[in-house]
Amino acid sequence: MAGVEKRFQTRMPFHVHEKLIKAAELSGSTLNQFVVQSALEKASDILEKERVLNLSYNDAHTIFEAIENPPEPKNALIRAAREYQQEFGNESV
């Protein structure tokens, strides 16, 4: 919905309002700009943490699945292992 603007109203204690106004002034923005930007940054942080956490769980599942059910080695891997053994012997394998 690009270009559509929504209104957001909230009630807050006087001391919170004063603190937000002071912070907005110090950052060179209006109260509305400050609140919207701050809320957007916080929302982005939360969404990014959720994305990273979910990727971590999904990645862990993929890794554990590969450990429990390893795929058959491809010909290129078998060839590379043989070449390695020929060059370095069995000292590391």
N, CA, C and O atoms as a GROMACS GRO file, in nm:
protein
  372
    1MET      N    1   0.083  -0.118   0.000
    1MET     CA    2   0.000   0.000   0.000
    1MET      C    3   0.088   0.125   0.000
    1MET      O    4   0.080   0.207   0.091
    2ALA      N    5   0.170   0.138  -0.100
    2ALA     CA    6   0.260   0.252  -0.108
    2ALA      C    7   0.180   0.381  -0.118
    2ALA      O    8   0.079   0.388  -0.189
    3GLY      N    9   0.225   0.482  -0.047
    3GLY     CA   10   0.162   0.612  -0.054
    3GLY      C   11   0.045   0.631   0.041
    3GLY      O   12  -0.004   0.742   0.057
    4VAL      N   13  -0.001   0.524   0.104
    4VAL     CA   14  -0.112   0.534   0.197
    4VAL      C   15  -0.057   0.565   0.336
    4VAL      O   16   0.031   0.495   0.385
    5GLU      N   17  -0.107   0.670   0.397
    5GLU     CA   18  -0.062   0.705   0.531
    5GLU      C   19  -0.168   0.671   0.632
    5GLU      O   20  -0.287   0.686   0.605
    6LYS      N   21  -0.127   0.625   0.747
    6LYS     CA   22  -0.216   0.591   0.857
    6LYS      C   23  -0.185   0.680   0.976
    6LYS      O   24  -0.072   0.726   0.992
    7ARG      N   25  -0.284   0.702   1.056
    7ARG     CA   26  -0.269   0.783   1.177
    7ARG      C   27  -0.254   0.688   1.296
    7ARG      O   28  -0.319   0.584   1.303
    8PHE      N   29  -0.168   0.728   1.389
    8PHE     CA   30  -0.145   0.651   1.511
    8PHE      C   31  -0.153   0.747   1.628
    8PHE      O   32  -0.077   0.844   1.635
    9GLN      N   33  -0.244   0.722   1.719
    9GLN     CA   34  -0.256   0.806   1.837
    9GLN      C   35  -0.227   0.724   1.961
    9GLN      O   36  -0.257   0.604   1.966
   10THR      N   37  -0.168   0.788   2.059
   10THR     CA   38  -0.138   0.717   2.182
   10THR      C   39  -0.147   0.812   2.301
   10THR      O   40  -0.132   0.933   2.287
   11ARG      N   41  -0.172   0.755   2.414
   11ARG     CA   42  -0.170   0.832   2.539
   11ARG      C   43  -0.046   0.791   2.616
   11ARG      O   44  -0.003   0.676   2.613
   12MET      N   45   0.012   0.889   2.684
   12MET     CA   46   0.132   0.862   2.762
   12MET      C   47   0.139   0.957   2.880
   12MET      O   48   0.079   1.065   2.876
   13PRO      N   49   0.210   0.918   2.982
   13PRO     CA   50   0.229   1.010   3.095
   13PRO      C   51   0.304   1.135   3.051
   13PRO      O   52   0.381   1.132   2.955
   14PHE      N   53   0.282   1.243   3.123
   14PHE     CA   54   0.343   1.372   3.090
   14PHE      C   55   0.495   1.361   3.083
   14PHE      O   56   0.556   1.414   2.990
   15HIS      N   57   0.557   1.292   3.180
   15HIS     CA   58   0.704   1.284   3.182
   15HIS      C   59   0.759   1.208   3.060
   15HIS      O   60   0.868   1.238   3.012
   16VAL      N   61   0.684   1.112   3.010
   16VAL     CA   62   0.726   1.039   2.890
   16VAL      C   63   0.719   1.132   2.770
   16VAL      O   64   0.810   1.135   2.687
   17HIS      N   65   0.611   1.208   2.760
   17HIS     CA   66   0.593   1.304   2.650
   17HIS      C   67   0.706   1.406   2.649
   17HIS      O   68   0.763   1.436   2.544
   18GLU      N   69   0.737   1.459   2.766
   18GLU     CA   70   0.844   1.558   2.776
   18GLU      C   71   0.979   1.500   2.736
   18GLU      O   72   1.058   1.565   2.668
   19LYS      N   73   1.004   1.378   2.776
   19LYS     CA   74   1.131   1.313   2.741
   19LYS      C   75   1.141   1.291   2.591
   19LYS      O   76   1.247   1.315   2.533
   20LEU      N   77   1.033   1.248   2.529
   20LEU     CA   78   1.032   1.227   2.384
   20LEU      C   79   1.051   1.358   2.308
   20LEU      O   80   1.123   1.363   2.209
   21ILE      N   81   0.987   1.463   2.356
   21ILE     CA   82   1.002   1.594   2.290
   21ILE      C   83   1.148   1.639   2.298
   21ILE      O   84   1.204   1.685   2.199
   22LYS      N   85   1.208   1.627   2.415
   22LYS     CA   86   1.348   1.668   2.431
   22LYS      C   87   1.440   1.587   2.339
   22LYS      O   88   1.528   1.643   2.274
   23ALA      N   89   1.419   1.457   2.333
   23ALA     CA   90   1.502   1.372   2.246
   23ALA      C   91   1.481   1.410   2.100
   23ALA      O   92   1.576   1.414   2.022
   24ALA      N   93   1.357   1.436   2.062
   24ALA     CA   94   1.327   1.476   1.923
   24ALA      C   95   1.398   1.606   1.888
   24ALA      O   96   1.458   1.618   1.781
   25GLU      N   97   1.391   1.703   1.979
   25GLU     CA   98   1.458   1.831   1.955
   25GLU      C   99   1.608   1.813   1.939
   25GLU      O  100   1.669   1.872   1.850
   26LEU      N  101   1.667   1.732   2.026
   26LEU     CA  102   1.812   1.709   2.019
   26LEU      C  103   1.853   1.637   1.890
   26LEU      O  104   1.964   1.656   1.841
   27SER      N  105   1.764   1.555   1.836
   27SER     CA  106   1.796   1.486   1.712
   27SER      C  107   1.758   1.566   1.589
   27SER      O  108   1.782   1.523   1.476
   28GLY      N  109   1.698   1.683   1.610
   28GLY     CA  110   1.664   1.769   1.498
   28GLY      C  111   1.540   1.725   1.422
   28GLY      O  112   1.528   1.752   1.302
   29SER      N  113   1.450   1.657   1.490
   29SER     CA  114   1.329   1.611   1.423
   29SER      C  115   1.205   1.651   1.504
   29SER      O  116   1.214   1.692   1.620
   30THR      N  117   1.092   1.639   1.440
   30THR     CA  118   0.967   1.665   1.512
   30THR      C  119   0.937   1.545   1.601
   30THR      O  120   0.996   1.438   1.585
   31LEU      N  121   0.845   1.564   1.694
   31LEU     CA  122   0.807   1.453   1.782
   31LEU      C  123   0.753   1.337   1.698
   31LEU      O  124   0.789   1.221   1.723
   32ASN      N  125   0.670   1.366   1.603
   32ASN     CA  126   0.614   1.261   1.518
   32ASN      C  127   0.724   1.186   1.443
   32ASN      O  128   0.725   1.063   1.442
   33GLN      N  129   0.816   1.259   1.381
   33GLN     CA  130   0.926   1.195   1.309
   33GLN      C  131   1.010   1.108   1.402
   33GLN      O  132   1.048   0.997   1.367
   34PHE      N  133   1.038   1.160   1.521
   34PHE     CA  134   1.119   1.088   1.618
   34PHE      C  135   1.052   0.959   1.662
   34PHE      O  136   1.115   0.854   1.666
   35VAL      N  137   0.923   0.967   1.695
   35VAL     CA  138   0.851   0.849   1.743
   35VAL      C  139   0.840   0.745   1.632
   35VAL      O  140   0.863   0.626   1.656
   36VAL      N  141   0.806   0.788   1.513
   36VAL     CA  142   0.792   0.693   1.402
   36VAL      C  143   0.926   0.629   1.370
   36VAL      O  144   0.933   0.507   1.352
   37GLN      N  145   1.034   0.707   1.363
   37GLN     CA  146   1.166   0.652   1.332
   37GLN      C  147   1.213   0.557   1.441
   37GLN      O  148   1.268   0.451   1.412
   38SER      N  149   1.192   0.596   1.566
   38SER     CA  150   1.233   0.510   1.678
   38SER      C  151   1.156   0.378   1.678
   38SER      O  152   1.213   0.271   1.698
   39ALA      N  153   1.025   0.387   1.655
   39ALA     CA  154   0.943   0.266   1.651
   39ALA      C  155   0.984   0.178   1.534
   39ALA      O  156   0.989   0.056   1.546
   40LEU      N  157   1.013   0.239   1.420
   40LEU     CA  158   1.055   0.163   1.302
   40LEU      C  159   1.188   0.092   1.326
   40LEU      O  160   1.205  -0.023   1.287
   41GLU      N  161   1.283   0.160   1.390
   41GLU     CA  162   1.411   0.098   1.421
   41GLU      C  163   1.393  -0.020   1.516
   41GLU      O  164   1.454  -0.125   1.498
   42LYS      N  165   1.309  -0.003   1.618
   42LYS     CA  166   1.284  -0.111   1.714
   42LYS      C  167   1.216  -0.228   1.644
   42LYS      O  168   1.252  -0.343   1.668
   43ALA      N  169   1.118  -0.200   1.559
   43ALA     CA  170   1.049  -0.306   1.485
   43ALA      C  171   1.147  -0.381   1.395
   43ALA      O  172   1.141  -0.503   1.386
   44SER      N  173   1.236  -0.309   1.329
   44SER     CA  174   1.335  -0.373   1.243
   44SER      C  175   1.427  -0.463   1.323
   44SER      O  176   1.460  -0.574   1.279
   45ASP      N  177   1.469  -0.417   1.441
   45ASP     CA  178   1.555  -0.499   1.527
   45ASP      C  179   1.485  -0.629   1.566
   45ASP      O  180   1.545  -0.736   1.560
   46ILE      N  181   1.360  -0.618   1.607
   46ILE     CA  182   1.284  -0.736   1.650
   46ILE      C  183   1.266  -0.833   1.535
   46ILE      O  184   1.285  -0.953   1.550
   47LEU      N  185   1.229  -0.781   1.419
   47LEU     CA  186   1.208  -0.866   1.302
   47LEU      C  187   1.339  -0.933   1.257
   47LEU      O  188   1.338  -1.049   1.217
   48GLU      N  189   1.450  -0.861   1.264
   48GLU     CA  190   1.579  -0.918   1.226
   48GLU      C  191   1.620  -1.028   1.323
   48GLU      O  192   1.671  -1.132   1.280
   49LYS      N  193   1.600  -1.006   1.453
   49LYS     CA  194   1.633  -1.110   1.551
   49LYS      C  195   1.548  -1.235   1.527
   49LYS      O  196   1.599  -1.346   1.538
   50GLU      N  197   1.423  -1.217   1.495
   50GLU     CA  198   1.335  -1.331   1.468
   50GLU      C  199   1.382  -1.404   1.342
   50GLU      O  200   1.382  -1.528   1.340
   51ARG      N  201   1.420  -1.330   1.239
   51ARG     CA  202   1.467  -1.392   1.115
   51ARG      C  203   1.594  -1.472   1.141
   51ARG      O  204   1.607  -1.585   1.094
   52VAL      N  205   1.688  -1.413   1.215
   52VAL     CA  206   1.814  -1.480   1.244
   52VAL      C  207   1.790  -1.604   1.329
   52VAL      O  208   1.850  -1.709   1.304
   53LEU      N  209   1.705  -1.593   1.428
   53LEU     CA  210   1.675  -1.706   1.514
   53LEU      C  211   1.612  -1.819   1.434
   53LEU      O  212   1.651  -1.935   1.451
   54ASN      N  213   1.517  -1.788   1.350
   54ASN     CA  214   1.453  -1.891   1.269
   54ASN      C  215   1.551  -1.953   1.171
   54ASN      O  216   1.549  -2.075   1.151
   55LEU      N  217   1.635  -1.873   1.110
   55LEU     CA  218   1.735  -1.929   1.020
   55LEU      C  219   1.829  -2.021   1.097
   55LEU      O  220   1.869  -2.126   1.047
   56SER      N  221   1.864  -1.982   1.217
   56SER     CA  222   1.954  -2.064   1.296
   56SER      C  223   1.892  -2.199   1.327
   56SER      O  224   1.959  -2.302   1.315
   57TYR      N  225   1.764  -2.201   1.365
   57TYR     CA  226   1.695  -2.327   1.391
   57TYR      C  227   1.684  -2.410   1.264
   57TYR      O  228   1.707  -2.531   1.266
   58ASN      N  229   1.649  -2.346   1.154
   58ASN     CA  230   1.638  -2.417   1.026
   58ASN      C  231   1.773  -2.471   0.982
   58ASN      O  232   1.784  -2.584   0.934
   59ASP      N  233   1.878  -2.390   0.998
   59ASP     CA  234   2.011  -2.434   0.960
   59ASP      C  235   2.055  -2.551   1.048
   59ASP      O  236   2.113  -2.648   0.998
   60ALA      N  237   2.028  -2.542   1.178
   60ALA     CA  238   2.064  -2.651   1.269
   60ALA      C  239   1.992  -2.779   1.229
   60ALA      O  240   2.051  -2.887   1.229
   61HIS      N  241   1.865  -2.768   1.195
   61HIS     CA  242   1.789  -2.885   1.152
   61HIS      C  243   1.852  -2.947   1.027
   61HIS      O  244   1.866  -3.069   1.018
   62THR      N  245   1.890  -2.863   0.932
   62THR     CA  246   1.952  -2.911   0.809
   62THR      C  247   2.084  -2.982   0.838
   62THR      O  248   2.113  -3.087   0.782
   63ILE      N  249   2.164  -2.923   0.927
   63ILE     CA  250   2.294  -2.983   0.961
   63ILE      C  251   2.275  -3.116   1.032
   63ILE      O  252   2.341  -3.214   0.998
   64PHE      N  253   2.183  -3.120   1.131
   64PHE     CA  254   2.160  -3.245   1.204
   64PHE      C  255   2.105  -3.353   1.111
   64PHE      O  256   2.138  -3.471   1.125
   65GLU      N  257   2.020  -3.314   1.018
   65GLU     CA  258   1.966  -3.409   0.921
   65GLU      C  259   2.078  -3.467   0.835
   65GLU      O  260   2.081  -3.587   0.808
   66ALA      N  261   2.172  -3.380   0.794
   66ALA     CA  262   2.284  -3.427   0.712
   66ALA      C  263   2.378  -3.518   0.792
   66ALA      O  264   2.435  -3.612   0.736
   67ILE      N  265   2.393  -3.492   0.922
   67ILE     CA  266   2.477  -3.577   1.005
   67ILE      C  267   2.412  -3.714   1.024
   67ILE      O  268   2.478  -3.817   1.014
   68GLU      N  269   2.282  -3.713   1.050
   68GLU     CA  270   2.210  -3.838   1.074
   68GLU      C  271   2.189  -3.919   0.946
   68GLU      O  272   2.188  -4.042   0.949
   69ASN      N  273   2.173  -3.850   0.834
   69ASN     CA  274   2.150  -3.916   0.705
   69ASN      C  275   2.242  -3.855   0.600
   69ASN      O  276   2.197  -3.783   0.511
   70PRO      N  277   2.372  -3.884   0.610
   70PRO     CA  278   2.465  -3.820   0.517
   70PRO      C  279   2.441  -3.864   0.374
   70PRO      O  280   2.408  -3.980   0.348
   71PRO      N  281   2.457  -3.771   0.281
   71PRO     CA  282   2.441  -3.808   0.140
   71PRO      C  283   2.561  -3.890   0.093
   71PRO      O  284   2.669  -3.882   0.152
   72GLU      N  285   2.541  -3.967  -0.011
   72GLU     CA  286   2.652  -4.042  -0.070
   72GLU      C  287   2.751  -3.943  -0.130
   72GLU      O  288   2.711  -3.841  -0.187
   73PRO      N  289   2.883  -3.972  -0.116
   73PRO     CA  290   2.980  -3.878  -0.172
   73PRO      C  291   2.972  -3.874  -0.325
   73PRO      O  292   2.951  -3.976  -0.391
   74LYS      N  293   2.990  -3.756  -0.378
   74LYS     CA  294   2.990  -3.738  -0.523
   74LYS      C  295   3.125  -3.784  -0.579
   74LYS      O  296   3.224  -3.793  -0.506
   75ASN      N  297   3.127  -3.812  -0.707
   75ASN     CA  298   3.250  -3.858  -0.772
   75ASN      C  299   3.364  -3.759  -0.755
   75ASN      O  300   3.479  -3.799  -0.737
   76ALA      N  301   3.334  -3.631  -0.761
   76ALA     CA  302   3.438  -3.530  -0.747
   76ALA      C  303   3.502  -3.536  -0.608
   76ALA      O  304   3.623  -3.518  -0.596
   77LEU      N  305   3.423  -3.562  -0.504
   77LEU     CA  306   3.477  -3.573  -0.369
   77LEU      C  307   3.563  -3.698  -0.355
   77LEU      O  308   3.669  -3.694  -0.293
   78ILE      N  309   3.518  -3.807  -0.412
   78ILE     CA  310   3.595  -3.932  -0.408
   78ILE      C  311   3.729  -3.913  -0.479
   78ILE      O  312   3.834  -3.955  -0.428
   79ARG      N  313   3.726  -3.850  -0.596
   79ARG     CA  314   3.848  -3.822  -0.672
   79ARG      C  315   3.942  -3.732  -0.591
   79ARG      O  316   4.063  -3.757  -0.587
   80ALA      N  317   3.888  -3.629  -0.528
   80ALA     CA  318   3.970  -3.537  -0.449
   80ALA      C  319   4.034  -3.608  -0.331
   80ALA      O  320   4.150  -3.583  -0.299
   81ALA      N  321   3.960  -3.697  -0.265
   81ALA     CA  322   4.013  -3.772  -0.152
   81ALA      C  323   4.127  -3.864  -0.197
   81ALA      O  324   4.228  -3.876  -0.127
   82ARG      N  325   4.111  -3.927  -0.313
   82ARG     CA  326   4.217  -4.015  -0.365
   82ARG      C  327   4.342  -3.935  -0.399
   82ARG      O  328   4.454  -3.977  -0.368
   83GLU      N  329   4.323  -3.819  -0.462
   83GLU     CA  330   4.437  -3.734  -0.496
   83GLU      C  331   4.508  -3.687  -0.370
   83GLU      O  332   4.631  -3.680  -0.366
   84TYR      N  333   4.432  -3.654  -0.268
   84TYR     CA  334   4.490  -3.610  -0.142
   84TYR      C  335   4.574  -3.723  -0.079
   84TYR      O  336   4.686  -3.701  -0.034
   85GLN      N  337   4.517  -3.844  -0.078
   85GLN     CA  338   4.589  -3.958  -0.021
   85GLN      C  339   4.717  -3.987  -0.099
   85GLN      O  340   4.820  -4.019  -0.040
   86GLN      N  341   4.712  -3.974  -0.231
   86GLN     CA  342   4.830  -4.000  -0.313
   86GLN      C  343   4.938  -3.895  -0.283
   86GLN      O  344   5.057  -3.928  -0.280
   87GLU      N  345   4.897  -3.772  -0.261
   87GLU     CA  346   4.995  -3.667  -0.238
   87GLU      C  347   5.048  -3.667  -0.095
   87GLU      O  348   5.167  -3.645  -0.073
   88PHE      N  349   4.961  -3.691   0.003
   88PHE     CA  350   5.002  -3.679   0.144
   88PHE      C  351   5.005  -3.810   0.219
   88PHE      O  352   5.044  -3.812   0.336
   89GLY      N  353   4.966  -3.920   0.155
   89GLY     CA  354   4.965  -4.049   0.223
   89GLY      C  355   4.852  -4.058   0.323
   89GLY      O  356   4.755  -3.983   0.316
   90ASN      N  357   4.863  -4.150   0.416
   90ASN     CA  358   4.757  -4.175   0.513
   90ASN      C  359   4.779  -4.102   0.645
   90ASN      O  360   4.709  -4.129   0.742
   91GLU      N  361   4.876  -4.010   0.650
   91GLU     CA  362   4.909  -3.947   0.778
   91GLU      C  363   4.797  -3.862   0.835
   91GLU      O  364   4.788  -3.847   0.956
   92SER      N  365   4.710  -3.805   0.750
   92SER     CA  366   4.602  -3.720   0.799
   92SER      C  367   4.466  -3.781   0.782
   92SER      O  368   4.367  -3.727   0.832
   93VAL      N  369   4.456  -3.892   0.711
   93VAL     CA  370   4.327  -3.948   0.677
   93VAL      C  371   4.289  -4.058   0.772
   93VAL      O  372   4.182  -4.117   0.759
   0.00000   0.00000   0.00000
